[in-house]
Structures are given as structure tokens and as C-alpha cells.
N, CA, C and O of each residue as an XYZ file, in Angstrom:
736
protein
N       0.875     -1.352     -0.070
C      -0.083     -0.127      0.043
C       0.871      1.343      0.067
O       0.536      2.379     -0.506
N       1.921      1.184      0.741
C       2.952      2.324      0.716
C       3.534      2.652     -0.449
O       3.748      3.840     -0.690
N       3.900      1.613     -1.398
C       4.510      1.715     -2.488
C       3.467      2.237     -3.650
O       3.855      2.854     -4.642
N       2.399      1.981     -3.450
C       1.159      2.387     -4.461
C       1.083      4.007     -4.073
O       1.287      4.875     -4.921
N       0.808      4.258     -2.881
C       0.718      5.672     -2.267
C       1.834      6.408     -2.862
O       1.659      7.458     -3.480
N       2.995      5.860     -2.681
C       4.485      6.784     -2.865
C       4.245      6.776     -4.582
O       4.341      7.890     -5.097
N       3.988      5.801     -5.369
C       3.855      5.993     -6.743
C       3.107      6.990     -7.219
O       3.519      7.789     -8.059
N       1.729      7.012     -6.610
C       0.893      8.032     -7.047
C       1.273      9.469     -6.803
O       1.016     10.376     -7.595
N       1.925      9.624     -5.612
C       2.554     10.836     -5.228
C       3.380     11.297     -6.261
O       3.174     12.409     -6.748
N       4.470     10.439     -6.732
C       5.380     10.949     -7.637
C       4.853     11.199     -9.147
O       5.338     12.065     -9.876
N       3.838     10.365     -9.513
C       3.121     10.802    -10.585
C       2.490     11.997    -10.799
O       2.450     12.585    -11.880
N       1.965     12.380     -9.704
C       0.984     13.457     -9.501
C       1.852     14.911     -9.425
O       1.418     16.021     -9.732
N       3.225     14.575     -8.918
C       4.354     15.393     -8.740
C       4.905     15.742    -10.073
O       5.230     16.906    -10.311
N       5.031     14.796    -10.960
C       5.708     15.050    -12.286
C       4.636     15.745    -13.284
O       4.937     16.517    -14.195
N       3.290     15.312    -12.931
C       2.522     16.002    -13.810
C       2.247     17.425    -13.609
O       2.024     18.206    -14.535
N       2.272     17.790    -12.152
C       2.100     19.224    -12.061
C       3.355     19.934    -12.267
O       3.221     21.109    -12.610
N       4.536     19.499    -12.140
C       5.793     19.874    -12.404
C       5.934     20.314    -14.023
O       6.353     21.442    -14.280
N       5.620     19.517    -14.955
C       5.407     19.674    -16.212
C       4.516     20.690    -16.589
O       4.707     21.388    -17.585
N       3.512     20.811    -15.810
C       2.418     21.701    -16.390
C       2.782     23.121    -15.929
O       2.256     24.096    -16.465
N       3.780     23.257    -14.828
C       4.395     24.535    -14.434
C       5.323     25.083    -15.488
O       5.659     26.265    -15.427
N       5.730     24.348    -16.389
C       6.660     25.074    -17.365
C       5.661     25.365    -18.602
O       5.331     24.517    -19.432
N       5.258     26.648    -18.581
C       4.484     27.089    -19.589
C       5.216     27.365    -20.766
O       6.255     28.018    -20.665
N       4.743     26.874    -22.111
C       5.668     27.063    -23.233
C       4.909     28.074    -24.073
O       5.344     28.418    -25.172
N       3.930     28.490    -23.637
C       3.070     29.476    -24.753
C       2.707     30.518    -23.891
O       2.594     30.292    -22.686
N       2.473     31.852    -24.453
C       1.946     33.049    -23.883
C       1.130     33.800    -25.121
O       1.620     33.858    -26.248
N       0.114     34.247    -24.864
C      -0.678     35.104    -25.822
C      -1.275     36.476    -25.069
O      -1.644     36.485    -23.894
N      -1.300     37.540    -25.892
C      -1.648     38.639    -25.183
C      -1.574     40.030    -26.093
O      -1.785     39.929    -27.302
N      -1.342     41.038    -25.642
C      -1.208     42.289    -26.326
C       0.115     42.867    -26.228
O       0.846     42.606    -25.272
N       0.507     43.742    -27.294
C       1.660     44.649    -27.139
C       1.192     45.985    -27.676
O       0.570     46.126    -28.729
N       1.560     46.972    -26.831
C       1.143     48.187    -27.227
C       2.473     49.047    -27.538
O       3.306     49.175    -26.641
N       2.665     49.599    -28.718
C       3.716     50.253    -29.097
C       3.634     51.627    -29.752
O       2.528     51.854    -30.240
N       4.436     52.488    -29.866
C       4.295     53.709    -30.581
C       5.560     53.927    -31.455
O       6.593     54.485    -31.083
N       5.286     53.350    -32.783
C       6.371     53.621    -33.873
C       5.364     54.011    -35.008
O       4.450     53.269    -35.366
N       5.590     55.102    -35.477
C       4.637     55.449    -36.735
C       3.084     55.666    -36.419
O       2.225     55.503    -37.286
N       2.835     55.990    -35.296
C       1.435     56.061    -34.689
C       1.265     55.149    -33.441
O       1.950     54.127    -33.434
N       0.593     55.340    -32.577
C       0.279     54.440    -31.326
C      -0.686     53.346    -31.971
O      -1.663     53.623    -32.666
N      -0.298     52.169    -31.663
C      -1.088     50.936    -32.121
C      -1.027     49.717    -31.207
O      -0.296     49.629    -30.221
N      -1.813     48.856    -31.613
C      -1.722     47.431    -30.693
C      -1.453     46.280    -31.591
O      -1.615     46.330    -32.810
N      -1.033     45.233    -30.931
C      -0.531     44.030    -31.756
C      -1.123     42.955    -31.023
O      -1.199     42.990    -29.794
N      -1.507     42.092    -31.645
C      -1.830     40.736    -30.864
C      -0.314     39.887    -30.875
O       0.544     39.928    -31.757
N      -0.301     39.289    -29.883
C       1.295     38.756    -29.600
C       1.156     37.391    -29.087
O       0.427     37.131    -28.129
N       1.859     36.502    -29.725
C       2.092     34.970    -29.223
C       3.471     34.561    -29.059
O       4.307     34.824    -29.924
N       3.717     34.018    -28.143
C       5.254     33.427    -27.761
C       5.032     31.974    -27.751
O       3.937     31.500    -27.450
N       6.091     31.228    -28.087
C       6.246     29.800    -28.072
C       7.858     29.496    -27.470
O       8.873     29.874    -28.055
N       7.842     28.848    -26.374
C       9.249     28.449    -26.191
C       9.906     27.457    -26.887
O       9.250     26.457    -27.180
N      11.061     27.524    -27.212
C      11.514     26.307    -28.048
C      12.239     25.539    -27.094
O      12.104     24.330    -27.282
N      13.028     25.874    -26.046
C      13.887     25.459    -25.034
C      13.683     26.324    -23.968
O      12.716     27.085    -24.002
N      14.569     26.322    -22.876
C      14.289     27.138    -21.601
C      14.836     28.385    -21.935
O      14.306     29.379    -21.438
N      15.929     28.538    -22.785
C      16.371     29.869    -23.136
C      16.171     30.435    -24.483
O      16.824     31.412    -24.848
N      15.274     29.848    -25.256
C      14.919     30.119    -26.470
C      13.450     30.242    -27.073
O      12.732     29.242    -27.061
N      13.007     31.391    -27.576
C      11.522     31.205    -28.100
C      11.548     31.899    -29.337
O      12.508     32.521    -29.790
N      10.193     31.720    -29.965
C       9.817     32.483    -31.198
C       8.594     33.511    -30.444
O       7.956     33.142    -29.458
N       8.410     34.879    -31.126
C       7.361     35.549    -30.808
C       6.842     35.982    -32.286
O       7.576     36.111    -33.265
N       5.611     36.158    -32.263
C       4.765     36.648    -33.591
C       3.861     37.669    -33.047
O       3.096     37.538    -32.092
N       4.052     38.717    -33.793
C       3.335     40.023    -33.408
C       2.509     40.277    -34.716
O       3.073     40.184    -35.807
N       1.189     40.595    -34.623
C       0.259     40.979    -35.792
C      -0.359     42.410    -35.257
O      -1.192     42.420    -34.351
N       0.084     43.548    -35.849
C      -0.308     44.773    -35.369
C      -0.998     45.932    -36.364
O      -0.974     45.915    -37.595
N      -1.515     46.770    -35.651
C      -2.167     47.930    -36.772
C      -1.763     49.254    -36.095
O      -1.794     49.326    -34.866
N      -1.346     50.413    -36.925
C      -0.958     51.389    -36.478
C      -1.601     52.566    -37.369
O      -1.945     52.368    -38.534
N      -1.714     53.637    -36.810
C      -1.993     54.923    -37.538
C      -1.805     56.085    -36.954
O      -1.547     56.194    -35.755
N      -1.913     57.008    -37.725
C      -1.514     58.478    -37.285
C      -2.200     59.537    -38.238
O      -2.472     59.308    -39.417
N      -2.439     60.690    -37.596
C      -3.006     61.821    -38.478
C      -1.829     63.062    -38.257
O      -1.239     63.413    -37.235
N      -1.766     63.479    -39.422
C      -0.890     64.732    -39.322
C      -1.732     66.050    -39.812
O      -2.461     65.873    -40.788
N      -1.705     67.103    -39.338
C      -2.435     68.303    -39.828
C      -1.326     69.447    -40.222
O      -0.421     69.715    -39.432
N      -1.438     70.042    -41.370
C      -0.450     71.076    -41.605
C      -1.063     72.155    -42.356
O      -2.194     72.183    -42.840
N      -0.082     73.109    -42.388
C      -0.549     74.276    -43.236
C       0.531     74.843    -44.240
O       1.725     74.684    -43.988
N       0.182     75.397    -45.194
C       1.332     75.721    -46.204
C       1.085     77.238    -46.636
O      -0.024     77.504    -47.099
N       2.021     78.235    -46.522
C       1.926     79.367    -47.000
C       2.892     79.595    -48.431
O       4.115     79.543    -48.300
N       2.396     79.802    -49.550
C       3.269     79.846    -50.640
C       2.633     80.594    -51.661
O       2.454     81.794    -51.450
N       2.234     80.059    -52.811
C       1.579     80.912    -53.786
C      -0.075     81.113    -53.330
O      -0.852     81.680    -54.099
N      -0.397     80.730    -52.364
C      -1.518     80.440    -51.814
C      -1.677     80.007    -50.458
O      -0.624     79.859    -49.839
N      -2.646     79.790    -49.909
C      -2.760     79.380    -48.330
C      -3.658     78.197    -48.434
O      -4.751     78.336    -48.981
N      -3.256     76.939    -47.912
C      -4.070     76.002    -47.777
C      -3.785     75.190    -46.530
O      -2.787     75.365    -45.830
N      -4.698     74.320    -46.309
C      -4.269     73.288    -44.975
C      -4.751     71.954    -45.371
O      -5.455     71.717    -46.352
N      -4.292     71.085    -44.490
C      -4.539     69.646    -45.099
C      -4.470     68.904    -43.929
O      -4.432     69.446    -42.825
N      -4.448     67.469    -44.122
C      -4.736     66.348    -43.149
C      -4.188     65.230    -43.886
O      -4.632     64.990    -45.008
N      -3.112     64.395    -43.289
C      -2.619     63.317    -43.769
C      -3.193     62.019    -42.691
O      -2.915     62.030    -41.492
N      -3.880     61.118    -43.224
C      -4.190     59.966    -42.491
C      -3.292     58.691    -43.187
O      -3.307     58.445    -44.393
N      -2.595     58.020    -42.285
C      -1.688     57.040    -42.321
C      -1.911     55.804    -41.736
O      -1.803     55.860    -40.511
N      -2.197     54.657    -42.192
C      -2.299     53.437    -41.361
C      -1.604     52.347    -41.934
O      -1.469     52.305    -43.157
N      -1.114     51.395    -41.153
C      -0.286     50.096    -41.751
C      -0.502     49.113    -40.707
O      -0.580     49.390    -39.510
N      -0.612     47.731    -41.308
C      -0.640     46.510    -40.617
C       0.552     45.853    -40.972
O       1.081     46.016    -42.072
N       1.126     44.908    -39.847
C       2.246     44.265    -40.219
C       2.354     43.043    -39.218
O       1.868     43.069    -38.087
N       3.076     41.917    -39.778
C       3.309     40.824    -39.013
C       4.716     40.515    -38.899
O       5.357     40.153    -39.886
N       5.237     40.635    -37.747
C       6.832     40.243    -37.291
C       6.908     39.322    -36.628
O       6.197     39.149    -35.638
N       7.939     38.393    -37.096
C       8.505     37.354    -36.260
C       9.650     37.340    -35.554
O      10.601     37.655    -36.269
N       9.920     37.123    -34.535
C      11.207     37.275    -33.677
C      11.863     35.964    -33.077
O      11.152     35.133    -32.512
N      13.132     35.804    -33.200
C      13.777     34.807    -32.371
C      14.330     35.395    -31.228
O      14.869     36.494    -31.357
N      14.292     34.849    -30.117
C      14.756     35.550    -29.000
C      15.342     34.529    -27.847
O      14.813     33.524    -27.373
N      16.535     35.092    -27.578
C      17.202     34.434    -26.450
C      16.793     35.002    -25.040
O      16.723     36.216    -24.847
N      16.561     34.198    -24.195
C      16.080     34.597    -22.711
C      17.144     34.329    -21.725
O      17.724     33.244    -21.677
N      17.396     35.311    -20.947
C      18.209     34.972    -19.727
C      17.481     35.459    -18.503
O      16.724     36.430    -18.509
N      17.786     34.652    -17.357
C      17.318     34.854    -16.093
C      18.101     36.115    -15.321
O      19.327     36.175    -15.419
N      17.405     37.073    -14.588
C      17.848     38.188    -13.861
C      17.808     37.756    -12.346
O      18.763     37.761    -11.570
N      16.436     37.362    -12.070
C      16.158     36.963    -10.771
C      14.771     36.073    -10.880
O      14.150     35.962    -11.937
N      14.396     35.490     -9.712
C      13.189     34.723     -9.867
C      11.973     35.603    -10.747
O      11.607     36.732    -10.418
N      11.530     34.973    -11.721
C      10.732     35.570    -12.606
C      10.861     36.939    -13.333
O       9.984     37.385    -14.073
N      12.040     37.566    -13.053
C      12.615     38.723    -13.853
C      13.414     38.077    -14.982
O      14.212     37.186    -14.693
N      13.251     38.467    -16.258
C      14.131     38.319    -17.247
C      14.391     39.156    -18.294
O      13.577     40.049    -18.527
N      15.525     39.024    -19.079
C      15.669     39.774    -20.222
C      15.872     39.249    -21.290
O      16.167     38.079    -21.047
N      15.892     39.472    -22.597
C      15.780     38.921    -23.887
C      16.202     39.847    -24.903
O      16.068     41.068    -24.824
N      16.797     39.122    -26.008
C      17.117     40.030    -26.908
C      17.184     38.962    -28.268
O      17.381     37.758    -28.098
N      17.017     39.498    -29.484
C      17.096     38.618    -30.739
C      16.778     39.407    -31.907
O      16.453     40.594    -31.858
N      16.887     38.672    -33.023
C      16.494     39.326    -34.434
C      15.257     38.848    -34.981
O      14.715     37.816    -34.586
N      14.741     39.693    -36.018
C      13.297     39.330    -36.592
C      13.135     39.975    -37.973
O      13.920     40.810    -38.422
N      12.218     39.588    -38.507
C      11.606     40.039    -39.699
C      10.030     39.951    -39.868
O       9.229     39.290    -39.207
N       9.800     40.847    -40.994
C       8.163     40.738    -41.050
C       7.767     41.420    -42.408
O       8.601     41.959    -43.135
N       6.432     41.351    -42.688
C       5.968     41.895    -43.653
C       4.764     42.968    -43.221
O       4.188     42.908    -42.134
N       4.517     43.822    -44.111
C       3.527     44.685    -43.879
C       2.798     45.387    -45.178
O       3.334     45.351    -46.285
N       1.648     45.967    -44.971
C       0.967     46.788    -45.924
C       0.541     48.096    -45.441
O       0.260     48.185    -44.245
N       0.442     49.206    -46.246
C       0.232     50.436    -45.714
C      -0.805     51.238    -46.485
O      -1.074     50.879    -47.631
N      -1.356     52.201    -45.999
C      -2.408     53.100    -46.979
C      -2.054     54.642    -46.311
O      -2.033     54.871    -45.101
N      -1.785     55.627    -47.376
C      -2.053     56.852    -46.874
C      -2.993     57.873    -47.680
O      -2.813     57.999    -48.891
N      -3.851     58.500    -47.117
C      -4.940     59.484    -47.695
C      -4.516     61.011    -47.137
O      -4.477     61.389    -45.966
N      -4.198     61.797    -48.418
C      -3.839     63.271    -48.165
C      -5.168     63.968    -48.540
O      -5.662     63.767    -49.649
N      -5.780     64.821    -47.597
C      -6.857     65.776    -47.772
C      -6.311     67.149    -47.885
O      -5.683     67.639    -46.947
N      -6.504     67.739    -48.898
C      -6.379     69.206    -48.844
C      -7.323     70.082    -48.891
O      -8.149     69.842    -49.771
N      -7.553     71.205    -48.145
C      -8.524     71.979    -48.038
C      -7.937     73.653    -48.593
O      -6.780     74.034    -48.771
N      -9.067     74.299    -48.738
C      -8.731     75.732    -49.352
C      -9.672     76.164    -50.359
O     -10.882     76.174    -50.134
N      -9.146     76.535    -51.505
C      -9.927     76.914    -52.458
C     -10.563     75.648    -53.217
O     -11.638     75.687    -53.816
N      -9.795     74.600    -53.109
C     -10.261     73.361    -53.895
C      -9.877     72.263    -52.799
O      -8.847     72.351    -52.130
N     -10.837     71.177    -52.671
C     -10.738     70.190    -51.590
C     -10.681     68.863    -52.431
O     -11.590     68.516    -53.186
N      -9.465     68.123    -52.216
C      -9.333     66.945    -52.866
C      -8.520     65.988    -52.122
O      -7.766     66.271    -51.191
N      -8.750     64.763    -52.640
C      -8.000     63.611    -51.806
C      -7.203     63.013    -52.965
O      -7.566     62.867    -54.132
N      -5.741     62.617    -52.244
C      -4.774     61.977    -52.736
C      -4.391     60.782    -51.798
O      -4.075     60.783    -50.608
N      -4.519     59.745    -52.719
C      -4.036     58.154    -51.776
C      -2.935     57.579    -52.368
O      -2.517     57.953    -53.464
N      -2.414     56.656    -51.691
C      -1.440     55.823    -51.905
C      -1.525     54.625    -50.985
O      -2.138     54.657    -49.917
N      -0.826     53.475    -51.488
C      -0.766     52.341    -50.874
C       0.337     51.285    -51.376
O       0.712     51.266    -52.549
N       0.759     50.526    -50.526
C       1.648     49.594    -50.933
C       1.993     48.547    -49.847
O       1.176     48.237    -48.980
N       3.266     48.001    -49.930
C       3.691     46.734    -49.168
C       5.123     46.914    -48.739
O       5.885     47.552    -49.466
N       5.494     46.448    -47.724
C       6.855     46.541    -47.323
C       7.386     45.461    -46.473
O       6.608     44.735    -45.854
N       8.932     45.277    -46.390
C       9.645     44.189    -45.501
C      10.066     44.955    -44.259
O      10.344     46.154    -44.270
N      10.089     44.246    -43.288
C      10.834     44.735    -42.074
C      11.890     43.833    -41.627
O      11.773     42.608    -41.669
N      12.931     44.452    -41.195
C      14.323     43.810    -40.521
C      14.143     44.588    -39.118
O      13.987     45.803    -39.003
N      14.193     43.682    -38.121
C      14.051     44.298    -36.822
C      14.995     43.383    -35.744
O      15.361     42.216    -35.880
N      15.222     44.185    -34.788
C      15.901     43.580    -33.392
C      15.032     43.688    -32.347
O      14.023     44.378    -32.488
N      15.298     43.015    -31.131
C      14.417     43.268    -30.139
C      15.243     43.173    -28.867
O      16.146     42.336    -28.858
N      15.059     43.868    -27.877
C      15.577     43.601    -26.578
C      14.674     44.125    -25.437
O      14.114     45.210    -25.594
N      14.530     43.545    -24.500
C      13.541     43.851    -23.359
C      13.697     43.138    -22.061
O      14.456     42.187    -21.873
N      12.876     43.710    -21.148
C      12.824     42.882    -19.665
C      11.433     42.425    -19.680
O      10.546     42.916    -20.379
N      11.307     41.476    -18.882
C      10.106     41.045    -18.480
C       9.695     40.400    -17.252
O      10.567     39.653    -16.807
N       8.585     40.462    -16.539
C       8.458     39.685    -15.098
C       7.425     38.690    -15.264
O       6.419     39.052    -15.875
N       7.484     37.457    -14.819
C       6.668     36.388    -15.028
C       6.252     36.260    -13.642
O       7.052     35.948    -12.761
N       4.753     36.542    -13.378
C       4.270     36.376    -11.898
C       4.144     35.040    -11.546
O       4.199     34.217    -12.459
N       3.968     34.619    -10.290
C       3.614     33.355     -9.826
C       2.421     32.393    -10.533
O       2.362     31.174    -10.695
N       1.444     33.547    -10.900
C       0.181     33.241    -11.594
C       0.518     33.351    -12.990
O       1.593     33.881    -13.271
N      -0.344     32.873    -14.041
C       0.123     32.832    -15.333
C      -0.004     34.290    -16.207
O      -0.685     34.440    -17.222
N       0.814     35.299    -15.555
C       0.696     36.560    -16.197
C       2.080     37.042    -16.230
O       2.856     36.937    -15.280
N       2.440     37.734    -17.698
C       3.595     37.964    -18.072
C       3.506     39.619    -18.495
O       2.846     39.943    -19.482
N       4.176     40.576    -17.722
C       4.495     41.750    -18.176
C       5.819     42.024    -18.854
O       6.815     41.396    -18.495
N       5.883     42.943    -19.830
C       7.217     43.214    -20.493
C       7.377     44.695    -21.099
O       6.418     45.318    -21.554
N       8.462     45.105    -21.064
C       8.826     46.321    -21.765
C       9.924     46.012    -22.803
O      10.878     45.310    -22.468
N       9.830     46.480    -23.974
C      10.909     46.276    -25.024
C      11.090     47.468    -25.874
O      10.252     48.360    -26.005
N      12.391     47.410    -26.513
C      12.850     48.315    -27.651
C      12.873     47.516    -28.808
O      13.439     46.434    -28.655
N      12.377     47.770    -30.009
C      12.499     47.091    -31.266
C      12.931     48.155    -32.455
O      12.137     48.776    -33.162
N      14.040     48.208    -32.498
C      14.487     49.128    -33.988
C      14.278     48.326    -35.100
O      14.685     47.179    -35.291
N      13.503     49.147    -35.926
C      12.913     48.476    -37.284
C      13.586     49.329    -38.307
O      13.755     50.539    -38.159
N      14.012     48.556    -39.489
C      14.236     48.974    -40.910
C      13.167     48.486    -41.769
O      12.718     47.340    -41.804
N      12.749     49.688    -42.587
C      11.778     49.240    -43.490
C      12.173     48.975    -45.016
O      12.899     49.882    -45.422
N      11.974     48.238    -45.745
C      12.454     48.021    -47.190
C      11.406     48.118    -48.065
O      10.799     47.073    -48.297
N      11.063     49.088    -48.585
C       9.974     49.500    -49.523
C      10.413     50.847    -50.399
O      11.063     51.739    -49.854
N      10.070     50.920    -51.594
C      10.230     51.848    -52.589
C       9.470     53.124    -52.040
O       9.988     54.241    -52.005
N       8.365     52.875    -51.676
C       7.409     54.180    -51.219
C       7.284     54.379    -49.691
O       7.257     55.509    -49.205
N       7.204     53.194    -48.907
C       6.824     53.322    -47.518
C       8.025     54.317    -46.915
O       7.647     55.191    -46.135
N       9.152     54.255    -47.164
C      10.045     55.075    -46.509
C       9.868     56.774    -46.715
O      10.283     57.583    -45.884
N       9.186     57.141    -47.957
C       8.853     58.512    -48.065
C       7.681     58.726    -47.197
O       7.705     59.807    -46.609
N       6.729     58.023    -46.982
C       5.707     58.218    -46.224
C       6.190     58.354    -44.821
O       5.609     59.153    -44.088
N       7.243     57.622    -44.351
C       7.554     57.639    -43.012
C       8.724     58.711    -42.775
O       9.250     58.712    -41.662
N       9.136     59.560    -43.675
C      10.366     60.274    -43.639
C      11.506     59.520    -43.108
O      12.112     59.910    -42.111
N      11.808     58.480    -43.728
C      13.008     57.671    -43.508
C      12.607     56.028    -43.382
O      11.459     55.635    -43.178
N      13.492     55.370    -43.505
C      13.359     53.787    -43.372
C      13.637     53.231    -42.238
O      13.753     52.006    -42.213
N      13.804     53.985    -41.062
C      14.207     53.428    -39.681
C      13.186     54.074    -38.705
O      12.833     55.253    -38.701
N      12.740     52.985    -37.801
C      11.716     53.602    -36.732
C      12.088     52.664    -35.622
O      12.170     51.437    -35.662
N      12.317     53.565    -34.526
C      12.383     53.032    -33.084
C      10.908     52.583    -32.477
O       9.973     53.382    -32.424
N      10.815     51.276    -32.048
C       9.659     51.007    -31.632
C       9.511     50.645    -30.096
O       9.784     49.485    -29.788
N       9.161     51.401    -29.236
C       9.110     50.938    -27.785
C       7.671     50.203    -27.498
O       6.670     50.684    -28.030
N       7.559     49.057    -26.673
C       6.287     48.492    -26.553
C       6.278     48.168    -25.029
O       7.255     48.022    -24.294
N       5.056     48.096    -24.745
C       4.579     47.516    -23.321
C       3.529     46.277    -23.730
O       2.623     46.349    -24.561
N       3.883     45.184    -22.960
C       3.138     43.733    -23.166
C       2.685     43.362    -21.887
O       3.223     43.599    -20.806
N       1.245     42.527    -22.208
C       0.838     41.699    -21.170
C       0.410     40.574    -21.757
O      -0.311     40.709    -22.746
N       0.715     39.354    -21.339
C       0.472     38.133    -21.887
C       0.310     37.034    -20.833
O       0.995     36.880    -19.821
N      -0.715     36.304    -21.256
C      -1.381     35.120    -20.375
C      -0.465     33.852    -20.829
O      -0.458     33.349    -21.952
N       0.253     33.477    -19.778
C       1.092     32.194    -19.944
C       0.153     30.835    -19.857
O      -0.727     30.654    -19.014
N       0.518     29.945    -20.882
C      -0.302     28.471    -20.662
C       0.398     27.586    -21.356
O       0.043     26.407    -21.389
């Protein structure tokens, strides 16, 4: 009887221990690169110190301007973009539950930009296209005793496109993000 009870306790201990090592996390990432926006974020651990992260996000911003030249006009630019970025991350322990990570990534995206001019004539000028993203990522995170992860990261991004870099005033974008994820 003692052997059976001991065996059951050992098996239950192994089951609970294997469930304590969450390999997945899903949540949101809020960032501010080319307009404030949100991303759906998924992480999958490949080993104790390596993981993949996928982020699907939407960004947008409006610019208002005035011009004095041969006449006076004012206008507005609405810019929006959607992108999917995949990252490979190395993860290091700092203290219990507190970690830092870094890694490279790449992605694809689409954008749309509409310019509205006001004054003597009102007209709309629009453009859209696609782009590639090359990214790096470095950040810190805290994993609570319950299945919640909070993180802050810096993600420098380089955009490869004939037109998107003109809309952005350059092809480099620093992206700071704050994330909350459920670990399972």
C-alpha cells in the first residue's frame, strides 16, 4: 500500500511539475512607432532559453499642416499600416521571475495613406503599398507566480520599400512596446 501511495504521489508531482513550465503566452503589445497601435502577440518557447514571438499589429496616425506659398491651404494626412513580425529571442534569467531577452526578426506589412487638402479646392490623394521589416528586439519581462507576464521592449525596425520610407520620412523606426500576456 505504501509503494502504491508513493508511486501515485510521484506521478502527480511529475504531472504538476510539467504543467508549471508554460511554453506558450498570448496577449497584447502596445507600441508607438509611426503612430500608436496595438498588436496581438504570441510566444512559443523552443527551449528554456529560446523562443519565437509573432506579433500582428495595426498602427495609424494623422498629421495636420498648413502651407503658405502661392496661396494658403491646409490639409490632413491619414496614415495606417498593418504588419506581421516574427522574432527569435534568447532569454536570460535576472532573478526569480525577472528576465531579459534579445534577438533578431523580420516581417511584412501593408500601408495606406490619404492626403486631404482644403482651401479653394478640396481633394483627396491616396497611395498604398507593401513593405518588408528587418528588426531587432531587446527587453525585460516579469513572470508572476500566476500565469501573467508583463514586459517592456525596444525594437528598432528598418523598412524595405520603394514608397513606404517616403511616407515615414525615412526607413528606420524605433519602436517601444509594453506587453501583457497570459502564459499557458
